[in-house]
Coordinates of C-alpha atoms in Angstrom, one line a residue:
M1 CA 58.1 109.8 96.4
A2 CA 58.2 113.5 95.4
Q3 CA 61.4 115.1 94.4
V4 CA 62.5 118.6 93.5
T5 CA 64.8 119.9 90.8
K6 CA 66.6 123.2 90.4
K7 CA 63.7 124.5 88.4
T8 CA 61.1 123.7 91.1
L9 CA 59.6 126.9 92.5
I10 CA 60.0 127.5 96.2
G11 CA 56.3 127.6 96.6
E12 CA 56.0 124.2 94.9
A13 CA 58.7 122.7 97.0
L14 CA 57.0 123.9 100.2
S15 CA 53.7 122.4 99.0
I16 CA 55.5 119.1 98.5
D17 CA 56.6 119.1 102.2
E18 CA 56.6 122.2 104.3
E19 CA 59.1 120.6 106.6
I20 CA 61.9 121.6 104.1
A21 CA 61.5 125.2 105.3
P22 CA 64.3 124.8 107.9
I23 CA 66.6 123.5 105.2
L24 CA 65.9 126.6 103.1
M25 CA 66.2 128.9 106.1
G26 CA 69.5 127.3 107.1
I27 CA 71.1 128.5 103.9
G28 CA 69.8 132.0 104.3
M29 CA 66.4 131.9 102.6
H30 CA 64.5 133.7 105.4
C31 CA 61.9 135.2 103.1
L32 CA 59.9 132.0 102.4
G33 CA 56.6 133.7 103.1
C34 CA 57.1 136.6 100.8
P35 CA 55.1 136.4 97.6
A36 CA 58.1 137.0 95.3
S37 CA 59.9 134.0 96.8
Q38 CA 57.0 131.7 96.1
G39 CA 57.5 132.2 92.3
E40 CA 61.3 131.9 92.4
S41 CA 63.0 128.7 91.5
L42 CA 65.4 126.9 93.8
E43 CA 68.1 127.7 91.3
E44 CA 67.3 131.4 91.2
A45 CA 67.2 131.6 95.0
C46 CA 70.6 129.8 95.2
M47 CA 72.1 132.3 92.9
V48 CA 70.9 135.2 95.1
H49 CA 72.2 133.5 98.2
G50 CA 75.5 132.2 96.9
V51 CA 74.6 128.5 97.4
D52 CA 75.3 125.5 95.1
A53 CA 71.8 124.6 93.7
D54 CA 72.8 121.0 93.0
E55 CA 73.8 120.5 96.7
L56 CA 70.6 122.1 97.9
V57 CA 68.5 119.9 95.6
K58 CA 70.3 116.8 96.8
K59 CA 69.9 117.8 100.5
I60 CA 66.1 118.4 100.0
N61 CA 65.6 115.1 98.0
D62 CA 67.6 113.2 100.6
F63 CA 65.3 114.6 103.3
L64 CA 62.2 113.7 101.3
A65 CA 63.5 110.2 100.6
S66 CA 64.1 109.7 104.3
K67 CA 60.5 110.2 105.2

């Protein structure tokens, strides 16, 4: 089972499972297709959007584990 960390790039996370896009968009990350976001880590994106990175990583990993 694949998992993400705070250091995982958004592009890498989406390549693991593109179905995590709604999770990211749900916290305000609406620019998933922009080239800059693809090279940004989940932690960096969380800082920009005022989201707790640990909570986001847990939510994504819980989703991936449920599949």
